[in-house]
XYZ file of N, CA, C and O in Angstrom:
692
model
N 10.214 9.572 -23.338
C 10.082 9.504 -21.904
C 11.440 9.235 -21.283
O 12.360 8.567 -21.755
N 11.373 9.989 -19.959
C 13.190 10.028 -19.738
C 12.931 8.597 -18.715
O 11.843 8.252 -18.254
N 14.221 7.919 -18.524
C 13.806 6.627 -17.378
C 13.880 7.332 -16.162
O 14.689 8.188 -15.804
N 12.525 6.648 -15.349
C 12.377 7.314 -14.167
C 13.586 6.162 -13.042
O 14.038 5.023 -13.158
N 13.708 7.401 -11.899
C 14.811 6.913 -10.281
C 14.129 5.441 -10.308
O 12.908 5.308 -10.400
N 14.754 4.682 -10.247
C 13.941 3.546 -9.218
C 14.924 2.583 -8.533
O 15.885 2.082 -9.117
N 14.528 2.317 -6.946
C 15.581 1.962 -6.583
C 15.081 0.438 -5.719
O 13.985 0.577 -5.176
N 15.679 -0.867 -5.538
C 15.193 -1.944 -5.469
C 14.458 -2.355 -4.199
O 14.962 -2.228 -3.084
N 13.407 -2.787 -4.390
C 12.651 -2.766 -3.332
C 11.972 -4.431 -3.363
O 11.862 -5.077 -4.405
N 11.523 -4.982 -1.860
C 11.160 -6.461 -2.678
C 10.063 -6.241 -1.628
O 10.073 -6.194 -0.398
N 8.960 -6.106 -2.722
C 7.608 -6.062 -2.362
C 7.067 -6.810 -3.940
O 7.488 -7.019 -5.078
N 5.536 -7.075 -2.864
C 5.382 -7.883 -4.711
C 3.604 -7.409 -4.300
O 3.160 -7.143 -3.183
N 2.883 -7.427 -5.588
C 1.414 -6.204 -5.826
C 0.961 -7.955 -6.599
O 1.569 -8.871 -7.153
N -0.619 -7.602 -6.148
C -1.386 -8.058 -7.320
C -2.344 -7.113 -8.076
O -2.853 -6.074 -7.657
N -2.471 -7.680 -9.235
C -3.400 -6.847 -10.192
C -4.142 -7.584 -11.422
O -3.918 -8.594 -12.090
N -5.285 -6.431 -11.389
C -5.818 -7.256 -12.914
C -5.950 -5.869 -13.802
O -5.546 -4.806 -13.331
N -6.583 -5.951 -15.210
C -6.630 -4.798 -15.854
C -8.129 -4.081 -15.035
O -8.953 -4.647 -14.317
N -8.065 -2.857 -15.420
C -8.696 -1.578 -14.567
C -10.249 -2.235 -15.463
O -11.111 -2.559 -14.645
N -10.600 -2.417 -16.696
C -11.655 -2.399 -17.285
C -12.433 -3.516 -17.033
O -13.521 -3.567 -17.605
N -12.072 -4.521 -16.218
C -12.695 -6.172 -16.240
C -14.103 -5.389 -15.231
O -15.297 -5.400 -15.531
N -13.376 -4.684 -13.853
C -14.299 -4.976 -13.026
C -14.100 -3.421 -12.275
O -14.290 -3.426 -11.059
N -13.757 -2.184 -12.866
C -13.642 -0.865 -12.617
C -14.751 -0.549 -11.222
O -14.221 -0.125 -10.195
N -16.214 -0.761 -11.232
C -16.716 -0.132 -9.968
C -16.691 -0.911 -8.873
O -17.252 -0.547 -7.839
N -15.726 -2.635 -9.015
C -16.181 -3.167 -7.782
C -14.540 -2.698 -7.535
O -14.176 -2.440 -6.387
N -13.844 -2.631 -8.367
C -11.967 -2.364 -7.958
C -11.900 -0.657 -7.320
O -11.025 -0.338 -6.514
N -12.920 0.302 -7.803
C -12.687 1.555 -7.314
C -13.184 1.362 -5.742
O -12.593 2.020 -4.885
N -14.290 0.445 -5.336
C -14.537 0.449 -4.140
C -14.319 -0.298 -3.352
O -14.983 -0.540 -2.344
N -13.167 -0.861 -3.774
C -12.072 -1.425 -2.475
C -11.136 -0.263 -2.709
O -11.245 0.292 -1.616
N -10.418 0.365 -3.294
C -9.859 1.366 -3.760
C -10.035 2.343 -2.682
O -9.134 2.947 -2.099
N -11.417 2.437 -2.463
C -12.024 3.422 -1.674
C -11.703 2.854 0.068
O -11.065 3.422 0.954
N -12.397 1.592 0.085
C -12.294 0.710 1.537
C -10.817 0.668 1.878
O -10.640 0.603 3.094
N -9.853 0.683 1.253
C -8.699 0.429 2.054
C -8.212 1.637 2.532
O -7.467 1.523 3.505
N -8.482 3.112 2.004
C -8.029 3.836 2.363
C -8.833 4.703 3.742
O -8.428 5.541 4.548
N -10.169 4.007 3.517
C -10.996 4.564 4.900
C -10.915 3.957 5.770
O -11.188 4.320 6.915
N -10.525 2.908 5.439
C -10.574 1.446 6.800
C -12.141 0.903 7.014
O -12.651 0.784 8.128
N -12.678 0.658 6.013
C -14.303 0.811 6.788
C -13.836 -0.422 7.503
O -13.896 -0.343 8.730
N -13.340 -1.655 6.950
C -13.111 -2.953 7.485
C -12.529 -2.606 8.984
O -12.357 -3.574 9.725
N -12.270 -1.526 9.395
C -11.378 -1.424 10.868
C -11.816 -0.584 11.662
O -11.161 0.429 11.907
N -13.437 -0.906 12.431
C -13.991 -0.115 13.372
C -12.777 0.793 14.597
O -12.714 1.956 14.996
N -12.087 -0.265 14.819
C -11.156 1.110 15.732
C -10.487 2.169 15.378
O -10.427 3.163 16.102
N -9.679 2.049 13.777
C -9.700 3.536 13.112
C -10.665 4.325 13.232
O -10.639 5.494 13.617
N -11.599 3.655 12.882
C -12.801 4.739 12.753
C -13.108 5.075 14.010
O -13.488 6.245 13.986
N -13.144 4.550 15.332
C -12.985 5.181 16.591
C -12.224 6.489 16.767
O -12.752 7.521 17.181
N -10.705 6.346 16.360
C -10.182 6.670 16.564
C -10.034 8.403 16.020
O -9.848 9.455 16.630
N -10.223 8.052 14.575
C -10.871 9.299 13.851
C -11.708 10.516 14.135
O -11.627 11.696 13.797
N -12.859 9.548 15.159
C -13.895 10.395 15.745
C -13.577 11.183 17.040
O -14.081 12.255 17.374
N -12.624 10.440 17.728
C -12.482 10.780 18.795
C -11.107 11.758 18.588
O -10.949 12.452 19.593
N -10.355 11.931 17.835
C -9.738 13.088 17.534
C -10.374 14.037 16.573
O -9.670 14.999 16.264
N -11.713 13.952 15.971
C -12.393 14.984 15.673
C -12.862 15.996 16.140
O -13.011 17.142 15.718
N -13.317 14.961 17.983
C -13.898 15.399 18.862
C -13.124 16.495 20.111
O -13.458 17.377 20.902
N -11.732 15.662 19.602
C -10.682 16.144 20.262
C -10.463 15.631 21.708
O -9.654 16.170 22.464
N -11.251 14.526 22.072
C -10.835 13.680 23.353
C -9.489 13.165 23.139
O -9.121 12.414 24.043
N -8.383 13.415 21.899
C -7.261 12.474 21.971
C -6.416 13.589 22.637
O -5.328 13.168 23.031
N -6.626 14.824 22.847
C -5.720 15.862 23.001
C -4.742 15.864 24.231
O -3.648 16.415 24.113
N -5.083 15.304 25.324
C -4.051 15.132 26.267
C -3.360 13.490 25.997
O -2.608 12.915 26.784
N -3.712 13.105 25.045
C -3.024 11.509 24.708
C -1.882 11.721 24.590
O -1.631 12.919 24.455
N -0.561 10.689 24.574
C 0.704 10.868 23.772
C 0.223 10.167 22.550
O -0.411 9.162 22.872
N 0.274 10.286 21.659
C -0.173 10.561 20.486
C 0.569 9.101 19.648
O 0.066 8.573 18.656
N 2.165 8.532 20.488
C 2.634 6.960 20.093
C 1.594 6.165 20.535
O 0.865 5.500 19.799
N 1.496 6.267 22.329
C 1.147 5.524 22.704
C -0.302 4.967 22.623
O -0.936 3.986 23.011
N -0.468 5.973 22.000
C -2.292 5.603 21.391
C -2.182 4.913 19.915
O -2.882 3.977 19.531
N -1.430 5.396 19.365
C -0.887 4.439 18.410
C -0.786 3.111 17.900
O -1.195 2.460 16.938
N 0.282 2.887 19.446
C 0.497 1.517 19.782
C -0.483 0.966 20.493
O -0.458 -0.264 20.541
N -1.255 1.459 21.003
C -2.502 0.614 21.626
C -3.303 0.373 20.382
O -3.768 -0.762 20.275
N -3.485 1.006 19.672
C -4.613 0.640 18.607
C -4.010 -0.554 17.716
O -4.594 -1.543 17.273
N -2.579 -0.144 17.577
C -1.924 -1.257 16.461
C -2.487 -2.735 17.307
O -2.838 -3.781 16.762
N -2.444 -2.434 18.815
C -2.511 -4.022 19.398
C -4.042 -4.115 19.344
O -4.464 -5.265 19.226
N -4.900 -3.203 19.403
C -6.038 -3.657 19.358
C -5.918 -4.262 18.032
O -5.788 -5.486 18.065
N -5.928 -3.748 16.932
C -6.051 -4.393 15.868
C -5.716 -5.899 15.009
O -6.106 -6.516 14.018
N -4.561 -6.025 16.300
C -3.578 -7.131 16.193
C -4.601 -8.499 16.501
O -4.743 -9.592 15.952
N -5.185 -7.862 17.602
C -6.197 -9.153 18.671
C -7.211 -8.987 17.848
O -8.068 -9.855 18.014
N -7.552 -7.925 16.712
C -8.594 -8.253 15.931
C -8.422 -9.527 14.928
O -9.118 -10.465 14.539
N -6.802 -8.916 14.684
C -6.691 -10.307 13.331
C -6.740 -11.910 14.082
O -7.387 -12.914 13.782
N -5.785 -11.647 15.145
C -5.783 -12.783 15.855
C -7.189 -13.611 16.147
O -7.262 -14.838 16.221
N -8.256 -12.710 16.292
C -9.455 -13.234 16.471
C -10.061 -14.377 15.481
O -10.625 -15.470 15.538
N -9.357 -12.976 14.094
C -10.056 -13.754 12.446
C -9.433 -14.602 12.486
O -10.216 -15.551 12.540
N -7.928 -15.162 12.505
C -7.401 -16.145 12.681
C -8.224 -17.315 12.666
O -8.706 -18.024 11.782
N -8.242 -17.291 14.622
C -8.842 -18.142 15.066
C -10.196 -18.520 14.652
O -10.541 -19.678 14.887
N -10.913 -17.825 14.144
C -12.183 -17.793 13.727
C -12.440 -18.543 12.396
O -13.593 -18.713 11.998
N -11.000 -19.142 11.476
C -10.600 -18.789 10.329
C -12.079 -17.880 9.462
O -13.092 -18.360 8.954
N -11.729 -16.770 9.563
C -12.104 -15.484 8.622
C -10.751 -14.741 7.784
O -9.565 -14.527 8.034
N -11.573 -14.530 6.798
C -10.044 -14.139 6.036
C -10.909 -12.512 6.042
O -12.083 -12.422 6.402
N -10.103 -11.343 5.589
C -10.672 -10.185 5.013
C -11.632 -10.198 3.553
O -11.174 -11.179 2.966
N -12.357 -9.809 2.965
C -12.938 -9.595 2.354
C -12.563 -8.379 1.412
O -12.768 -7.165 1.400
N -11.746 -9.550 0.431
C -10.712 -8.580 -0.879
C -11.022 -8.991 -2.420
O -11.073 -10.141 -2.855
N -11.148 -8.219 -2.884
C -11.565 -8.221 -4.452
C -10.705 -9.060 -5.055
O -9.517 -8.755 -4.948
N -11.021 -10.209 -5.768
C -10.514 -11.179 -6.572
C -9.292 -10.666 -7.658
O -9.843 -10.043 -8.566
N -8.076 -10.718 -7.819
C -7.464 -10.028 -8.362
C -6.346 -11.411 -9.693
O -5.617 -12.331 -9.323
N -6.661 -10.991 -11.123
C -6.050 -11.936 -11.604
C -4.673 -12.285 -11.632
O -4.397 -13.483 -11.679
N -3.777 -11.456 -11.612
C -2.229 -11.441 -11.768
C -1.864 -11.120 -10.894
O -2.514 -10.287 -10.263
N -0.261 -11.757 -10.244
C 0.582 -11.311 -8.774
C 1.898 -11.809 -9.432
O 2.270 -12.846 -9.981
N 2.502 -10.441 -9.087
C 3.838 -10.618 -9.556
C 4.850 -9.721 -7.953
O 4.492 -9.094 -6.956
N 6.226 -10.181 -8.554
C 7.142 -9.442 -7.431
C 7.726 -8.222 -8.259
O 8.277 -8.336 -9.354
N 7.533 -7.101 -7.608
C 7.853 -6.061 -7.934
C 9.951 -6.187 -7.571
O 10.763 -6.840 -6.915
N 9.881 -5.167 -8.450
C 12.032 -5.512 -8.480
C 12.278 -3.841 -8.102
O 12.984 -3.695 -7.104
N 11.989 -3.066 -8.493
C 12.181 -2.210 -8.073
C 11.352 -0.521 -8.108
O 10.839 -0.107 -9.147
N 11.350 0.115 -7.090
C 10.174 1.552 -7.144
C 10.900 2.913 -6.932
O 11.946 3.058 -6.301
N 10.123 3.972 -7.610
C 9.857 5.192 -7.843
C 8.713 6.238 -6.741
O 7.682 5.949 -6.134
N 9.461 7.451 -6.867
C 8.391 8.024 -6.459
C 6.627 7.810 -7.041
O 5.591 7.790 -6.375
N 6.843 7.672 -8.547
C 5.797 7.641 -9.474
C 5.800 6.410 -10.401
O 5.049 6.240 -11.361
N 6.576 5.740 -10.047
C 6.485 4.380 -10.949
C 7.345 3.431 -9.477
O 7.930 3.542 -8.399
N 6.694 2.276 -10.775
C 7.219 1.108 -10.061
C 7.530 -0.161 -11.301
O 6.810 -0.370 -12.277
N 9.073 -1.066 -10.868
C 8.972 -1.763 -12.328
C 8.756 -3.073 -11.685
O 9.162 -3.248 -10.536
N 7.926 -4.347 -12.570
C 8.079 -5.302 -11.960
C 9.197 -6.754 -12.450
O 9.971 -6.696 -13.406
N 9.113 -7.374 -11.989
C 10.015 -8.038 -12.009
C 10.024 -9.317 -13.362
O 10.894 -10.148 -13.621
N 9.193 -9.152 -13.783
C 9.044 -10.092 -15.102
C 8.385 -9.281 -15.732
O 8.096 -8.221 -15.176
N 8.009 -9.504 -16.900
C 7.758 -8.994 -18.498
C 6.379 -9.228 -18.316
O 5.946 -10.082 -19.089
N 5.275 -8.583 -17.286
C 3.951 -8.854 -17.819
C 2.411 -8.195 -17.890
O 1.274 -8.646 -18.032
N 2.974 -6.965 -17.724
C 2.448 -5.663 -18.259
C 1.904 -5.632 -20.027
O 2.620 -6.276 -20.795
N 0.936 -5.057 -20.505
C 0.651 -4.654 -21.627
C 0.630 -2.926 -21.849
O -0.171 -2.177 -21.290
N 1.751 -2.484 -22.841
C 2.201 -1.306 -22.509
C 1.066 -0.005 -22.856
O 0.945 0.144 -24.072
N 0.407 0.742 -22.214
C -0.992 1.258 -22.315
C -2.014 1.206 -21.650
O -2.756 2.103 -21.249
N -2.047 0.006 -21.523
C -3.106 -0.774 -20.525
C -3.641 -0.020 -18.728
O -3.060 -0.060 -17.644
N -4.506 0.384 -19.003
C -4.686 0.532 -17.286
C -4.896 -0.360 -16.310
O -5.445 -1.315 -16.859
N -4.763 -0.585 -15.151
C -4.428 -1.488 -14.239
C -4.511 -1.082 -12.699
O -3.809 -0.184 -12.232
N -5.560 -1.924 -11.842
C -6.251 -1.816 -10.665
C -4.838 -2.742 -10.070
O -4.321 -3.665 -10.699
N -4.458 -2.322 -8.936
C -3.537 -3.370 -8.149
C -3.642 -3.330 -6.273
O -4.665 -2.924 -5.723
N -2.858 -3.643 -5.765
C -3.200 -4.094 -4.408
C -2.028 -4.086 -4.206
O -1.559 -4.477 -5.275
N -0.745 -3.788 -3.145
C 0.049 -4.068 -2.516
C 0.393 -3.662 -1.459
O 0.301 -2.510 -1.035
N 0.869 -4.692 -0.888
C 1.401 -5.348 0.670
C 2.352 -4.806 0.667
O 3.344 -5.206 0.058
N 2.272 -3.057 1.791
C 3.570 -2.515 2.012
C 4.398 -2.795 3.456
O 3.815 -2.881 4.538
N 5.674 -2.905 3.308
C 6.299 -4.177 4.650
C 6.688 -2.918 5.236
O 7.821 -2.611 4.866
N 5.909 -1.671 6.391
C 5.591 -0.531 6.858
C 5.053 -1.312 7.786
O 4.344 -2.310 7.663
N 5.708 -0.422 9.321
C 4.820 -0.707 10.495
C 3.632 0.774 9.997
O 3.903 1.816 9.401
N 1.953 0.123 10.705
C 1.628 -1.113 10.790
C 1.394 -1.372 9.075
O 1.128 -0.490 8.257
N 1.578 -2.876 8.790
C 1.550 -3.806 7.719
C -0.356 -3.259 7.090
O -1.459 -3.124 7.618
N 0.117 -3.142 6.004
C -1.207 -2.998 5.242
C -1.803 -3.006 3.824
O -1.140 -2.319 3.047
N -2.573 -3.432 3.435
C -2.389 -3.246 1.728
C -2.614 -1.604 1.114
O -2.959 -0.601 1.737
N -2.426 -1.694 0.305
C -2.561 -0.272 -0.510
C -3.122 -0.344 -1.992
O -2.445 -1.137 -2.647
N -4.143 0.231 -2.724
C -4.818 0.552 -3.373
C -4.055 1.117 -4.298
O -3.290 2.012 -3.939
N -4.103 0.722 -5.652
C -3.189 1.600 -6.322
C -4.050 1.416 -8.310
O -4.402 0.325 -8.760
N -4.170 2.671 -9.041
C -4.589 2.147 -9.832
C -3.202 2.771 -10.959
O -2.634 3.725 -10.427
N -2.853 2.551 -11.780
C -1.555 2.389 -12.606
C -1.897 1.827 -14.114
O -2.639 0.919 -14.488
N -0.921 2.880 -14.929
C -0.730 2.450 -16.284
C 0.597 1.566 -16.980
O 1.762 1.779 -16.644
N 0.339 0.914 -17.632
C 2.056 0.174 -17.909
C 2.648 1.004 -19.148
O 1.983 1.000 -20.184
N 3.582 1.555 -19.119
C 4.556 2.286 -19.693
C 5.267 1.411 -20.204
O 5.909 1.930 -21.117
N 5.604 -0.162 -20.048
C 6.300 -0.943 -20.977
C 5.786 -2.461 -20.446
O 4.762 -2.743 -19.824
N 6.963 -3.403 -20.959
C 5.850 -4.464 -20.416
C 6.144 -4.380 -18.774
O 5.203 -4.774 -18.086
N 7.043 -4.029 -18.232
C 7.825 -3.889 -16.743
C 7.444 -2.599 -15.894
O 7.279 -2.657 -14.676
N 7.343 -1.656 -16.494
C 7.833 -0.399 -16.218
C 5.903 0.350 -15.898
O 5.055 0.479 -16.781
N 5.745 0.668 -14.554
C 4.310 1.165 -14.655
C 4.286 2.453 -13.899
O 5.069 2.725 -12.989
N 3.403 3.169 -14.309
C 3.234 4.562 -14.169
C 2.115 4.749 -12.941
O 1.001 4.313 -13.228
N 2.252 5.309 -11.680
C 0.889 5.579 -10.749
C 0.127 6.775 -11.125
O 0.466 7.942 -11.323
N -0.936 6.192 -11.166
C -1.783 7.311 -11.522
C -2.802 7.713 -10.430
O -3.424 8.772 -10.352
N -2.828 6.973 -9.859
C -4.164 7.078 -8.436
C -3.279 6.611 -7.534
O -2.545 5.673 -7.846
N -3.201 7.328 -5.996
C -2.949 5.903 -4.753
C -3.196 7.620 -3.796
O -2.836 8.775 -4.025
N -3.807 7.100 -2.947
C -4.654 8.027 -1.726
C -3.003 8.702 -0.901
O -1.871 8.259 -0.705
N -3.825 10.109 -0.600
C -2.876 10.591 -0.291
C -1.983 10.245 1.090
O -0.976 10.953 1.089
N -2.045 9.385 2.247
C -1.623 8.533 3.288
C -0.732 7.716 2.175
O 0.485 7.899 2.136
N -1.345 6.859 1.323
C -1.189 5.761 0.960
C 0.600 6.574 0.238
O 1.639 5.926 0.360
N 0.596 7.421 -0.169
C 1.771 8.111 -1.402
C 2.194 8.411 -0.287
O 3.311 7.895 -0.260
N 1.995 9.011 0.838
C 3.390 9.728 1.303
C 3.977 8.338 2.267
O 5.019 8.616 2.862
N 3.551 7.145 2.462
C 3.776 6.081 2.835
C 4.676 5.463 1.847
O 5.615 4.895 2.405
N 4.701 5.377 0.382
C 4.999 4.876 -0.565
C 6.458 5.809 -0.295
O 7.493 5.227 0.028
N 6.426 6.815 -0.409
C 7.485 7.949 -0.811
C 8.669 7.657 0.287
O 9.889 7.742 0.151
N 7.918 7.301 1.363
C 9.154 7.547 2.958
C 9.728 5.918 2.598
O 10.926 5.699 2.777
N 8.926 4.919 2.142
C 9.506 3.669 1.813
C 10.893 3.441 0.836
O 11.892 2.721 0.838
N 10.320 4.486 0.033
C 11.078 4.241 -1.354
C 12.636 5.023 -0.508
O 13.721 4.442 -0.464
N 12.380 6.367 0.067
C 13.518 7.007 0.817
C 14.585 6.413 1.228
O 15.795 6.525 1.029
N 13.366 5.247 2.320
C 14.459 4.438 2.878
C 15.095 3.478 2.615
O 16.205 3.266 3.104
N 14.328 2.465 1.526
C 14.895 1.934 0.641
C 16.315 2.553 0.435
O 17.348 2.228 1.019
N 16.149 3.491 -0.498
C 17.429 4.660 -0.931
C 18.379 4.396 -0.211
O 19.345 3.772 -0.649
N 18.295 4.836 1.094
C 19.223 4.679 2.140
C 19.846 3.613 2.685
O 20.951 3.674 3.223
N 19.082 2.476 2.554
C 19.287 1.412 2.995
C 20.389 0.850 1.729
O 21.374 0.127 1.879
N 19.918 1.372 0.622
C 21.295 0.868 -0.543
C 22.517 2.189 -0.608
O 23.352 2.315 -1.504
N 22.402 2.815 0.224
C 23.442 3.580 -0.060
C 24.589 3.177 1.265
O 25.810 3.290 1.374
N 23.416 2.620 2.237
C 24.453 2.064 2.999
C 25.242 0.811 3.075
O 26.267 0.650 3.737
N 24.582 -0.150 2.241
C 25.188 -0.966 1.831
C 26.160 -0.631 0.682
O 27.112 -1.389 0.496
N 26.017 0.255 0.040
C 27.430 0.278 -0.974
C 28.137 1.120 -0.063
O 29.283 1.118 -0.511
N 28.116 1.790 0.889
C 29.593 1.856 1.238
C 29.939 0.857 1.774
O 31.078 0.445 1.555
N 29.166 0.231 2.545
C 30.118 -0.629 3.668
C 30.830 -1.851 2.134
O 31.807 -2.593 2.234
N 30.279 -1.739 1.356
C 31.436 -2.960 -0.005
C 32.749 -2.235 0.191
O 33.716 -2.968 0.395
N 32.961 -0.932 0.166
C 33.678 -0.008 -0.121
C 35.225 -0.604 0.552
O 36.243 0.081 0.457
């Protein structure tokens, strides 16, 4: 196996192995990428199905929803309600990502092993992501599942990442 790009990123995932609890981990898997938890997506969905969004500006509806959503959490807050997320055994800080991998930052992968995970991508708006992954070493893990929003989100991160270290090595320069 050739070593895959990976360039440093400080995000950190939790996970447990894929086999403990496979149909309750595929259907959060499923929930994060539909939003069921977020009735105004799903508004929102419908109503550009319907095509009422068509004279919208298309940010600014955006940004209204991000704030609706905002006064949603704010609500749970206050309410103390937390979200309703699948129990996950291991959380580590990821050190650095790939288009198709990601390595983490300590030694604690089992190399083979499949693996359900969760991570908190620092992307406006802020959200977790669903990811199911094999470990290629004890560090080094391979994506094998993550919804297609969820990857091209991953991909523009990792980009800018990229960029963001290329601009820091010149300015050392």
């Amino acid at each position: 196996m050739s070593t895959p790009r990976l360039v440093k990123a400080p995000i950190s995932i939790c996970f447990s192995e894929e086999n403990i609890d496979k149909e309750v981990y595929e259907r959060e898997y499923q929930q994060l990428s539909e939003s069921d938890e977020d009735p105004i997506s799903q508004w929102l969905k419908l109503a550009k199905a319907k095509g009422d969004t068509r004279e919208t500006d298309p940010i600014l509806l955006e940004l209204v929803v991000e704030l609706h959503r905002k006064i949603d959490s704010l609500e749970m807050f206050l309410k103390d309600e937390v979200p309703k997320r699948v129990s996950l055994i291991c959380a580590s800080a990821i050190e650095s990502i790939g288009f198709e991998y990601f390595k983490m930052e300590t030694e604690i992968l089992e190399e083979g092993t499949l693996y359900y995970g969760r991570i908190e991508m620092p992307i406006y708006p802020k959200h977790d992501v669903g990811v199911f992954f094999e470990a290629q070493s004890s560090t080094l893990a391979k994506i094998i599942k993550m919804h297609d929003r969820d990857e091209k989100e991953w991909n523009a991160y990792m980009t800018a990442r990229e960029r963001v270290l290329i601009r820091e090595a010149r300015e050392k320069k």
